[in-house]
Short mmCIF file of C-alpha atoms and ligand atoms in Angstrom, two decimals:
data_model
loop_
_atom_site.label_atom_id
_atom_site.label_comp_id
_atom_site.label_asym_id
_atom_site.label_seq_id
_atom_site.Cartn_x
_atom_site.Cartn_y
_atom_site.Cartn_z
CA MET A 1 0.13 -0.26 0.14
CA SER A 2 1.39 2.79 -0.94
CA LYS A 3 -1.43 5.74 -0.44
CA PHE A 4 0.45 8.09 1.35
CA HIS A 5 3.88 8.54 0.04
CA SER A 6 4.27 12.42 -0.50
CA THR A 7 6.70 15.22 -0.08
CA VAL A 8 4.14 17.75 -0.60
CA SER A 9 2.98 18.78 3.31
CA ARG A 10 5.30 16.45 5.48
CA ARG A 11 7.24 19.43 7.29
CA ASP A 12 3.95 21.32 8.03
CA PHE A 13 2.37 18.20 8.83
CA MET A 14 5.76 17.52 11.02
CA LYS A 15 5.43 21.14 12.10
CA GLY A 16 2.04 20.41 13.53
CA LEU A 17 3.22 17.76 15.48
CA GLY A 18 5.70 19.46 17.36
CA LEU A 19 7.86 17.73 15.65
CA ALA A 20 10.23 19.75 12.96
CA GLY A 21 13.42 22.37 13.53
CA ALA A 22 15.24 21.74 16.28
CA GLY A 23 14.86 17.91 16.89
CA LEU A 24 12.72 15.62 18.30
CA GLY A 25 13.65 16.58 21.69
CA ALA A 26 12.79 13.12 24.20
CA ALA A 27 10.68 11.44 21.80
CA GLY A 28 13.21 10.96 18.86
CA LEU A 29 15.35 8.90 22.23
CA ALA A 30 12.87 5.88 22.44
CA ALA A 31 12.04 6.07 18.34
CA PRO A 32 13.00 5.12 15.36
CA ALA A 33 12.48 8.03 12.84
CA PHE A 34 10.06 7.70 9.50
CA HIS A 35 10.03 9.48 6.97
CA ASP A 36 6.44 9.23 5.48
CA MET A 37 3.66 6.60 6.49
CA ASP A 38 4.79 3.96 4.82
CA ASP A 39 7.22 3.92 7.03
CA VAL A 40 5.02 4.11 9.51
CA MET A 41 2.99 0.77 8.17
CA SER A 42 5.97 -1.43 8.06
CA SER A 43 7.64 -0.70 11.08
CA ALA A 44 5.20 -2.86 13.65
CA THR A 45 2.72 -5.52 13.98
CA ALA A 46 -0.79 -4.69 15.24
CA GLU A 47 -0.95 -7.44 17.74
CA ILE A 48 1.21 -6.35 21.24
CA LYS A 49 3.89 -8.81 21.63
CA HIS A 50 3.78 -9.66 24.78
CA PRO A 51 6.33 -11.94 27.21
CA TRP A 52 5.64 -15.51 27.07
CA TYR A 53 4.06 -15.47 31.39
CA VAL A 54 1.38 -13.29 29.35
CA LYS A 55 -2.00 -14.37 29.27
CA LYS A 56 -4.30 -13.21 26.56
CA LEU A 57 -7.94 -12.85 27.76
CA GLU A 58 -11.09 -12.47 25.95
CA LEU A 59 -12.49 -9.10 25.10
CA GLU A 60 -14.06 -7.48 28.02
CA LYS A 61 -13.13 -9.54 30.76
CA PRO A 62 -9.92 -8.52 32.14
CA THR A 63 -8.69 -9.58 35.62
CA VAL A 64 -11.15 -7.48 37.18
CA GLU A 65 -14.46 -8.84 37.75
CA ILE A 66 -16.81 -6.62 36.18
CA ASP A 67 -20.80 -7.11 36.26
CA TRP A 68 -22.13 -4.86 33.62
CA THR A 69 -25.45 -5.27 34.62
CA ILE A 70 -24.86 -3.09 37.28
CA PHE A 71 -21.72 -1.08 35.88
CA GLU A 72 -23.34 2.93 35.22
CA ARG A 73 -21.97 5.32 33.47
CA PHE A 74 -20.78 8.04 36.20
CA ASP A 75 -23.05 11.10 36.64
CA ARG A 76 -21.12 13.76 37.44
CA THR A 77 -24.07 15.69 38.21
CA ILE A 78 -24.21 14.17 41.81
CA LYS A 79 -20.72 13.23 42.32
CA PHE A 80 -17.47 15.17 43.19
CA THR A 81 -13.06 15.07 42.52
CA SER A 82 -11.81 17.51 43.58
CA ARG A 83 -8.70 17.49 46.00
CA LYS A 84 -8.92 17.98 49.45
CA TYR A 85 -6.58 17.79 52.68
CA ARG A 86 -7.98 15.29 55.32
CA GLU A 87 -9.46 17.17 58.59
CA GLY A 88 -6.77 17.41 60.71
CA GLN A 89 -3.74 16.15 58.32
CA GLY A 90 -2.91 19.52 55.85
CA ASP A 91 0.22 18.87 53.94
CA VAL A 92 2.14 16.21 55.33
CA SER A 93 4.37 15.32 51.62
CA VAL A 94 7.45 17.06 53.44
CA LYS A 95 7.06 15.24 57.08
CA TYR A 96 6.10 12.08 55.03
CA MET A 97 10.18 12.37 53.78
CA GLN A 98 11.68 13.38 56.94
CA ASP A 99 9.99 10.39 58.25
CA LEU A 100 12.12 7.92 55.98
CA PHE A 101 15.11 10.18 55.11
CA PRO A 102 15.95 12.46 58.41
CA ASP A 103 18.36 15.14 56.77
CA TYR A 104 15.65 16.24 54.65
CA LYS A 105 15.09 19.98 55.39
CA GLY A 106 12.32 20.19 52.38
CA PRO A 107 12.15 21.89 48.62
CA SER A 108 15.15 24.50 48.32
CA LEU A 109 15.30 27.24 45.53
CA ARG A 110 16.82 25.21 42.79
CA ASP A 111 14.66 22.04 43.69
CA LEU A 112 11.58 23.61 42.75
CA ALA A 113 13.31 25.87 40.15
CA LEU A 114 13.39 22.48 38.21
CA ALA A 115 10.03 21.32 39.09
CA ASN A 116 8.68 23.85 37.04
CA ALA A 117 10.78 24.78 34.45
CA SER A 118 10.47 20.75 34.37
CA SER A 119 6.49 21.70 33.36
CA ALA A 120 6.80 24.09 32.07
CA SER A 121 5.43 23.66 28.44
CA SER A 122 2.30 21.96 29.90
CA LYS A 123 1.38 25.80 31.35
CA GLY A 124 0.84 27.14 28.18
CA ARG A 125 -0.20 24.32 26.81
CA VAL A 126 -3.42 23.80 24.36
CA SER A 127 -6.10 21.85 25.59
CA PRO A 128 -8.21 20.01 22.60
CA LYS A 129 -11.45 20.22 23.42
CA PHE A 130 -14.49 18.17 23.29
CA ASP A 131 -14.61 17.51 19.60
CA GLY A 132 -10.35 17.25 19.21
CA SER A 133 -10.39 21.00 18.07
CA MET A 134 -6.83 22.79 19.32
CA GLU A 135 -7.14 26.72 20.07
CA GLY A 136 -4.58 28.44 17.51
CA VAL A 137 -4.25 25.20 15.87
CA ASN A 138 -4.78 24.83 12.37
CA ILE A 139 -5.93 20.47 11.76
CA PRO A 140 -5.00 20.49 8.00
CA THR A 141 -7.95 18.18 6.58
CA PRO A 142 -6.92 14.82 3.65
CA ALA A 143 -9.04 17.67 1.29
CA SER A 144 -6.73 20.75 2.43
CA GLN A 145 -3.89 19.22 1.35
CA ASP A 146 -5.31 17.61 -2.39
CA MET A 147 -5.03 14.15 -0.96
CA VAL A 148 -6.75 11.58 -0.47
CA LYS A 149 -8.10 9.52 3.05
CA TRP A 150 -5.45 7.24 4.73
CA GLN A 151 -7.28 4.27 5.09
CA GLY A 152 -6.55 0.94 5.84
CA THR A 153 -7.75 -2.35 7.66
CA PRO A 154 -8.52 -2.46 11.58
CA GLU A 155 -5.12 -4.39 12.05
CA GLU A 156 -3.52 -1.45 9.46
CA ASN A 157 -4.70 1.00 11.23
CA LEU A 158 -4.28 0.08 14.58
CA ARG A 159 0.01 -0.71 13.55
CA THR A 160 0.09 2.86 11.79
CA LEU A 161 -1.27 4.20 15.60
CA ARG A 162 0.88 2.72 17.48
CA SER A 163 4.07 3.24 15.62
CA ALA A 164 3.13 7.02 15.57
CA PHE A 165 1.91 7.80 18.79
CA ARG A 166 5.25 5.44 19.91
CA PHE A 167 7.09 8.14 17.87
CA PHE A 168 5.31 10.97 19.40
CA GLY A 169 6.13 9.67 23.10
CA ALA A 170 3.66 7.23 24.12
CA SER A 171 4.62 3.72 25.61
CA ASP A 172 1.46 1.58 24.28
CA VAL A 173 -1.48 2.44 22.27
CA ALA A 174 -4.40 0.16 21.90
CA VAL A 175 -7.92 -0.09 21.60
CA VAL A 176 -11.24 -1.00 23.03
CA GLU A 177 -14.31 -0.81 21.13
CA LEU A 178 -17.81 0.48 22.23
CA THR A 179 -20.28 -1.99 22.79
CA ALA A 180 -23.13 -1.85 24.58
CA ASN A 181 -20.85 -2.59 28.05
CA THR A 182 -18.17 -0.22 27.31
CA ARG A 183 -20.25 2.91 26.40
CA LYS A 184 -21.27 2.76 30.14
CA LEU A 185 -17.34 3.54 30.45
CA ILE A 186 -17.99 7.00 28.97
CA TYR A 187 -19.34 9.11 32.13
CA LYS A 188 -23.14 10.62 31.89
CA ASN A 189 -22.81 14.09 32.04
CA ASN A 190 -20.64 17.07 32.55
CA GLY A 191 -22.75 19.19 35.19
CA LYS A 192 -26.10 19.60 34.08
CA LYS A 193 -24.64 18.65 29.86
CA PRO A 194 -25.00 14.75 29.13
CA TYR A 195 -22.83 12.91 26.40
CA SER A 196 -25.47 11.92 23.97
CA TYR A 197 -24.28 8.72 21.83
CA LYS A 198 -26.68 10.15 18.39
CA ASP A 199 -26.25 9.32 14.54
CA ALA A 200 -24.45 12.07 13.94
CA ASP A 201 -21.82 12.88 11.81
CA ILE A 202 -19.75 15.08 13.99
CA PRO A 203 -19.13 15.38 17.15
CA GLU A 204 -20.82 18.15 18.44
CA GLU A 205 -20.66 20.43 21.99
CA THR A 206 -24.19 22.55 21.90
CA ALA A 207 -26.07 24.66 24.33
CA THR A 208 -27.65 21.58 26.11
CA GLU A 209 -25.20 18.49 24.98
CA PHE A 210 -21.89 16.89 24.12
CA ILE A 211 -22.49 14.25 21.02
CA ILE A 212 -20.81 11.29 19.99
CA PRO A 213 -21.56 10.28 16.89
CA ASN A 214 -22.63 6.70 17.02
CA LYS A 215 -20.21 5.87 13.83
CA THR A 216 -16.97 6.96 16.58
CA LYS A 217 -17.16 3.49 17.30
CA TYR A 218 -13.22 2.55 19.17
CA VAL A 219 -12.00 4.02 21.72
CA VAL A 220 -7.95 4.29 21.40
CA PHE A 221 -6.32 4.18 24.20
CA PHE A 222 -2.33 5.28 24.79
CA SER A 223 0.26 5.24 28.15
CA THR A 224 2.67 7.73 28.48
CA LEU A 225 5.32 7.33 31.02
CA GLU A 226 6.22 9.29 34.25
CA ALA A 227 8.83 10.92 34.60
CA THR A 228 11.33 8.24 36.18
CA LYS A 229 14.20 8.86 38.15
CA GLN A 230 11.90 12.58 39.32
CA ALA A 231 8.39 9.80 40.34
CA MET A 232 11.02 7.77 42.72
CA GLN A 233 13.42 10.84 44.00
CA ALA A 234 11.83 14.42 42.91
CA PRO A 235 13.41 16.87 44.78
CA ALA A 236 10.37 19.38 45.00
CA PRO A 237 6.94 18.10 43.66
CA THR A 238 6.75 17.77 40.13
CA TRP A 239 4.22 17.22 37.22
CA SER A 240 6.33 17.08 34.67
CA GLY A 241 4.56 13.82 33.43
CA TYR A 242 1.69 15.84 32.90
CA ASP A 243 4.10 18.33 30.66
CA HIS A 244 5.34 14.92 28.74
CA TYR A 245 1.71 13.53 28.27
CA ASN A 246 0.10 16.52 26.93
CA ARG A 247 2.28 17.66 24.40
CA VAL A 248 1.42 13.96 23.40
CA THR A 249 -1.80 14.25 23.48
CA ASN A 250 -1.82 17.42 21.28
CA ARG A 251 0.79 15.31 18.59
CA VAL A 252 -2.05 12.28 18.38
CA HIS A 253 -4.75 14.77 18.40
CA TYR A 254 -3.23 16.66 14.97
CA PHE A 255 -1.93 13.30 13.62
CA LEU A 256 -6.01 11.77 14.22
CA GLY A 257 -7.95 14.78 11.95
CA ALA A 258 -4.55 15.40 9.64
CA LEU A 259 -5.19 11.49 8.42
CA GLY A 260 -9.25 12.73 8.22
CA TYR A 261 -10.84 11.79 11.58
CA GLN A 262 -12.69 12.03 14.36
CA HIS A 263 -10.84 12.57 17.44
CA ILE A 264 -13.12 12.98 20.65
CA GLU A 265 -11.38 14.58 23.52
CA ALA A 266 -12.34 11.37 25.78
CA GLY A 267 -9.91 12.28 28.45
CA GLY A 268 -12.05 14.27 30.97
CA ILE A 269 -15.28 11.98 30.22
CA SER A 270 -13.84 8.60 31.23
CA THR A 271 -11.66 7.27 33.47
CA SER A 272 -7.97 6.15 33.06
CA ASN A 273 -7.39 2.85 34.75
CA SER A 274 -10.64 0.80 33.31
CA PHE A 275 -9.99 1.79 29.81
CA ALA A 276 -6.40 0.64 31.13
CA ALA A 277 -7.44 -3.08 31.70
CA LEU A 278 -10.08 -3.50 29.21
CA SER A 279 -7.85 -2.98 26.15
CA GLY A 280 -4.67 -5.26 27.53
CA VAL A 281 -1.90 -1.86 28.56
CA ALA A 282 -2.14 -2.39 32.15
CA GLU A 283 -4.05 -4.07 34.76
CA HIS A 284 -6.28 -3.12 37.35
CA SER A 285 -4.19 -3.43 40.86
CA ARG A 286 -4.62 -1.86 44.82
CA ALA A 287 -2.69 1.56 42.84
CA GLY A 288 -7.15 1.81 41.41
CA HIS A 289 -6.51 5.17 40.30
CA ILE A 290 -3.51 4.36 38.58
CA ALA A 291 -3.59 0.57 36.97
CA THR A 292 -0.25 -1.75 36.96
CA SER A 293 1.57 -2.62 34.04
CA TYR A 294 4.21 -5.64 33.80
CA LYS A 295 6.34 -3.65 31.82
CA TYR A 296 6.42 -0.25 33.86
CA GLY A 297 4.43 -0.66 36.81
CA ASN A 298 3.28 2.43 37.90
CA MET A 299 4.66 4.76 36.11
CA LEU A 300 2.15 5.06 33.76
CA ARG A 301 1.33 8.85 34.60
CA GLY A 302 -1.02 9.79 31.07
CA MET A 303 -3.54 6.98 29.89
CA HIS A 304 -5.66 8.74 27.05
CA ARG A 305 -8.42 7.86 25.91
CA ILE A 306 -9.58 9.76 22.02
CA ILE A 307 -12.71 8.32 20.33
CA THR A 308 -12.49 7.95 16.35
CA ASP A 309 -14.44 6.90 13.90
CA MET A 310 -10.54 4.73 12.31
CA GLU A 311 -11.27 1.60 11.59
CA LEU A 312 -9.10 -0.76 14.94
CA MET A 313 -8.49 -3.88 15.96
CA PRO A 314 -9.81 -3.71 19.73
CA THR A 315 -7.19 -5.26 21.99
CA ASN A 316 -7.10 -7.94 25.14
CA PRO A 317 -7.25 -7.54 28.44
CA ILE A 318 -4.18 -9.04 29.93
CA ASP A 319 -2.83 -11.43 33.26
CA ALA A 320 0.36 -11.01 34.04
CA GLY A 321 -0.51 -12.00 37.76
CA ILE A 322 -0.89 -8.84 39.16
CA ALA A 323 -4.17 -8.36 40.33
CA LYS A 324 -3.43 -11.80 42.25
CA PHE A 325 0.49 -10.43 43.45
CA CYS A 326 -1.70 -6.98 44.57
CA GLU A 327 -3.82 -9.38 47.32
CA THR A 328 -0.43 -9.65 48.72
CA CYS A 329 1.43 -7.03 48.17
CA LYS A 330 -0.19 -3.72 49.64
CA THR A 331 3.15 -1.56 49.22
CA CYS A 332 2.07 1.16 47.82
CA SER A 333 -1.23 1.62 50.13
CA GLU A 334 0.78 1.12 53.12
CA ARG A 335 2.94 4.23 51.77
CA CYS A 336 0.26 6.02 50.92
CA PRO A 337 0.85 9.09 53.39
CA TYR A 338 -2.58 10.78 53.09
CA GLU A 339 -4.11 7.42 53.55
CA CYS A 340 -6.38 6.99 50.62
CA MET A 341 -5.79 3.71 48.81
CA ASP A 342 -7.40 0.49 49.60
CA MET A 343 -5.46 -1.30 52.43
CA GLY A 344 -8.34 -3.96 52.41
CA GLU A 345 -9.38 -7.20 49.10
CA LYS A 346 -11.07 -6.53 46.35
CA SER A 347 -14.76 -5.54 47.31
CA TRP A 348 -17.59 -4.82 44.84
CA THR A 349 -18.10 -1.21 47.09
CA HIS A 350 -16.06 2.04 48.60
CA TRP A 351 -13.73 0.85 51.63
CA ASP A 352 -14.22 4.14 52.75
CA ALA A 353 -16.96 5.67 54.66
CA GLU A 354 -17.64 9.04 53.47
CA ALA A 355 -17.02 7.92 49.23
CA GLU A 356 -19.34 4.83 50.13
CA SER A 357 -21.66 7.49 51.58
CA THR A 358 -21.26 9.91 48.88
CA LYS A 359 -21.52 7.18 46.25
CA ASN A 360 -18.50 8.81 44.53
CA TYR A 361 -17.15 5.43 42.63
CA VAL A 362 -18.08 4.06 39.75
CA PRO A 363 -20.16 0.69 40.53
CA GLY A 364 -19.93 -2.41 38.87
CA PHE A 365 -16.57 -4.48 39.37
CA LYS A 366 -14.89 -6.20 42.51
CA GLY A 367 -11.50 -4.31 42.70
CA TRP A 368 -9.48 -2.09 44.74
CA ARG A 369 -10.68 1.65 45.17
CA THR A 370 -8.67 5.00 46.23
CA ASN A 371 -10.70 7.45 47.54
CA VAL A 372 -8.90 10.44 45.30
CA ILE A 373 -10.41 13.36 47.06
CA TYR A 374 -6.86 12.81 49.29
CA CYS A 375 -4.62 11.95 46.38
CA GLN A 376 -2.23 15.21 46.75
CA PHE A 377 -0.24 13.34 44.14
CA CYS A 378 2.60 12.68 45.33
CA LYS A 379 3.79 9.67 44.08
CA ASN A 380 5.04 7.20 46.12
CA CYS A 381 2.75 4.61 45.11
CA HIS A 382 3.91 5.43 42.03
CA ALA A 383 7.54 5.21 43.09
CA GLN A 384 7.55 1.96 45.23
CA CYS A 385 5.91 -1.21 42.82
CA PRO A 386 8.24 -4.11 42.40
CA PHE A 387 6.98 -4.26 38.80
CA ASN A 388 8.61 -0.98 38.20
CA ALA A 389 11.79 -1.27 35.22
CA ALA A 390 14.09 0.37 37.07
CA ASP A 391 17.20 -0.83 39.31
CA ASP A 392 17.64 -4.64 39.96
CA ALA A 393 15.81 -5.19 36.92
CA VAL A 394 16.48 -9.09 37.36
CA VAL A 395 14.72 -9.51 40.16
CA HIS A 396 11.89 -7.79 38.54
CA GLU A 397 11.96 -10.11 35.52
CA PHE A 398 11.64 -12.89 38.53
CA VAL A 399 8.77 -11.10 40.62
CA ARG A 400 6.74 -11.10 36.79
CA ALA A 401 7.89 -14.38 35.58
CA THR A 402 6.73 -16.10 38.94
CA SER A 403 3.66 -13.84 40.04
CA ALA A 404 2.16 -14.73 36.62
CA ILE A 405 1.78 -18.88 37.08
CA THR A 406 1.45 -18.54 41.14
CA PRO A 407 1.09 -16.17 44.00
CA VAL A 408 2.41 -18.56 46.63
CA PHE A 409 6.20 -16.38 46.14
CA ASP A 410 4.19 -12.77 46.02
CA GLY A 411 4.23 -12.18 50.33
CA PHE A 412 8.17 -13.17 49.98
CA PHE A 413 8.96 -11.10 46.53
CA ALA A 414 7.01 -7.62 47.84
CA THR A 415 8.35 -8.17 51.62
CA MET A 416 11.88 -9.06 49.45
CA HIS A 417 10.83 -5.72 47.52
CA LYS A 418 10.89 -3.36 50.65
CA SER A 419 13.33 -4.69 52.09
CA PHE A 420 15.99 -3.80 48.91
CA GLY A 421 14.35 -0.41 49.15
CA TYR A 422 13.10 -0.01 45.96
CA GLY A 423 11.32 3.01 45.70
CA THR A 424 11.15 6.64 46.98
CA ARG A 425 14.97 7.84 47.04
CA ASN A 426 16.03 10.78 49.16
CA PRO A 427 15.51 13.97 47.51
CA ASN A 428 18.61 15.06 49.03
CA ASP A 429 20.27 13.09 46.72
CA TRP A 430 18.80 13.59 43.56
CA TRP A 431 21.20 16.79 42.33
CA GLU A 432 24.43 14.10 42.50
CA THR A 433 22.95 10.86 40.94
CA ASP A 434 23.26 10.32 37.07
CA VAL A 435 20.32 11.77 35.67
CA PRO A 436 19.06 10.26 32.88
CA ILE A 437 18.74 11.79 29.26
CA GLY A 438 14.85 13.38 29.05
CA ARG A 439 12.88 11.45 31.60
CA TRP A 440 13.57 7.81 31.43
CA ASP A 441 15.78 5.46 32.76
CA PRO A 442 16.70 3.28 30.25
CA ALA A 443 15.58 0.09 32.11
CA PHE A 444 11.63 1.76 31.00
CA ILE A 445 12.60 2.19 27.52
CA LYS A 446 10.87 -0.91 25.98
CA PRO A 447 9.61 -2.75 22.47
S1 SF4 B 501 -0.56 9.67 44.96
FE1 SF4 B 501 -0.26 7.65 45.35
S2 SF4 B 501 0.68 7.74 47.42
FE2 SF4 B 501 0.05 10.02 46.84
S3 SF4 B 501 -1.44 10.43 47.89
FE3 SF4 B 501 -1.83 10.09 45.69
S4 SF4 B 501 -2.54 7.52 46.07
FE4 SF4 B 501 -0.99 7.87 47.73
S1 SF4 B 502 2.54 -1.81 44.90
FE1 SF4 B 502 2.09 -4.29 45.16
S2 SF4 B 502 0.13 -4.05 46.15
FE2 SF4 B 502 0.49 -1.72 44.76
S3 SF4 B 502 0.16 -2.38 43.08
FE3 SF4 B 502 2.50 -2.51 42.67
S4 SF4 B 502 2.13 -4.48 43.41
FE4 SF4 B 502 -0.36 -3.68 43.94
#
């Protein structure tokens, strides 16, 4: 297939993605260079290649048990998600570090300058609207470039998106088809305005509703990595993972639009972890607000959703033994300074009385739930997971391989992880460490 060979608009196309000119930056570190769409097409297969210990499961049946008859679309008129501190607790993030590392005095001016600079581009970012358009960005259509719409088979299209999104800086790319069941993953409303599935040509926000065309049948899901060293050892609180995530999201919207497809922004209208579990990018885990990857542990910061009318091959949920491992490993929840993570067994309801009384959670699955209104994004749960691919990779490989087969060793590995002192590092030492180029330790760069 050679429908896209052209140099006519390549420079403009790359410029729109923010990749022309001064080099490719962080995205170029982990990705091959493509010359045109045929290069993109030939670079990968659509099937996600998992290692031997990962079982491929049936569509819509991830390791988290779901009852689709009670699963409901999230109702934002009666539920809230804004963050707050627990009564009488306040900001304990510095105290938490001082308990671990008594010589830590809190962020210095240098630490704060580093943290704020590393998330600077998202401060003035171009946020995609509901229909995927971005103010000040002119996404060309195929017609405006005098070209035909890109058309491939569902499998070819997934290969194309996976190669392109990886090039933009995504780590995994997968697909969930919107069926009668999975449509429930899209929130019911935003304030008073419902999200309505309708026979329409294009997505639209009207005075009374958000219209999702019935022909947009697929959710393309992609993840982006946390800045790994910063998540484990940041000398000051940082949002740098979002900075990268936002850049990739904008490039992805541009790409889908330029190929001639709808690209509805679904990041704010659905939960990330549900799509992670159903698409096979991760498993539902005790870190219920993240979802845990056998490749990247809890280091996935961005988990984005875009609804499109491009025909795509759905990807299967997986069982890498993570959810089973979490039953005995409580490392992340034990080390949450704000006590907002689930310490108990999987449940159909919320462990936290306040969240249960307000019904501030999505019903219909048996799992672990975080009380997100008390989460302060301190990243300790991201840094602690034994599945993180950082130092001591051999141990992690062994944990992954063994826990996928039998839970017998899980308690041992979770304890060993604590004894070895993985996870949160002394922030004082950050300036003295070998800082990886860009954002990611080499162990996190995976095919
Ligand atoms: S980021 Fe994780 S560890 Fe920190 S408050 Fe939130 S849930 Fe707890
Ligand atoms: S730290 Fe342990 S309990 Fe938490 S997500 Fe990772 S494996 Fe599961």
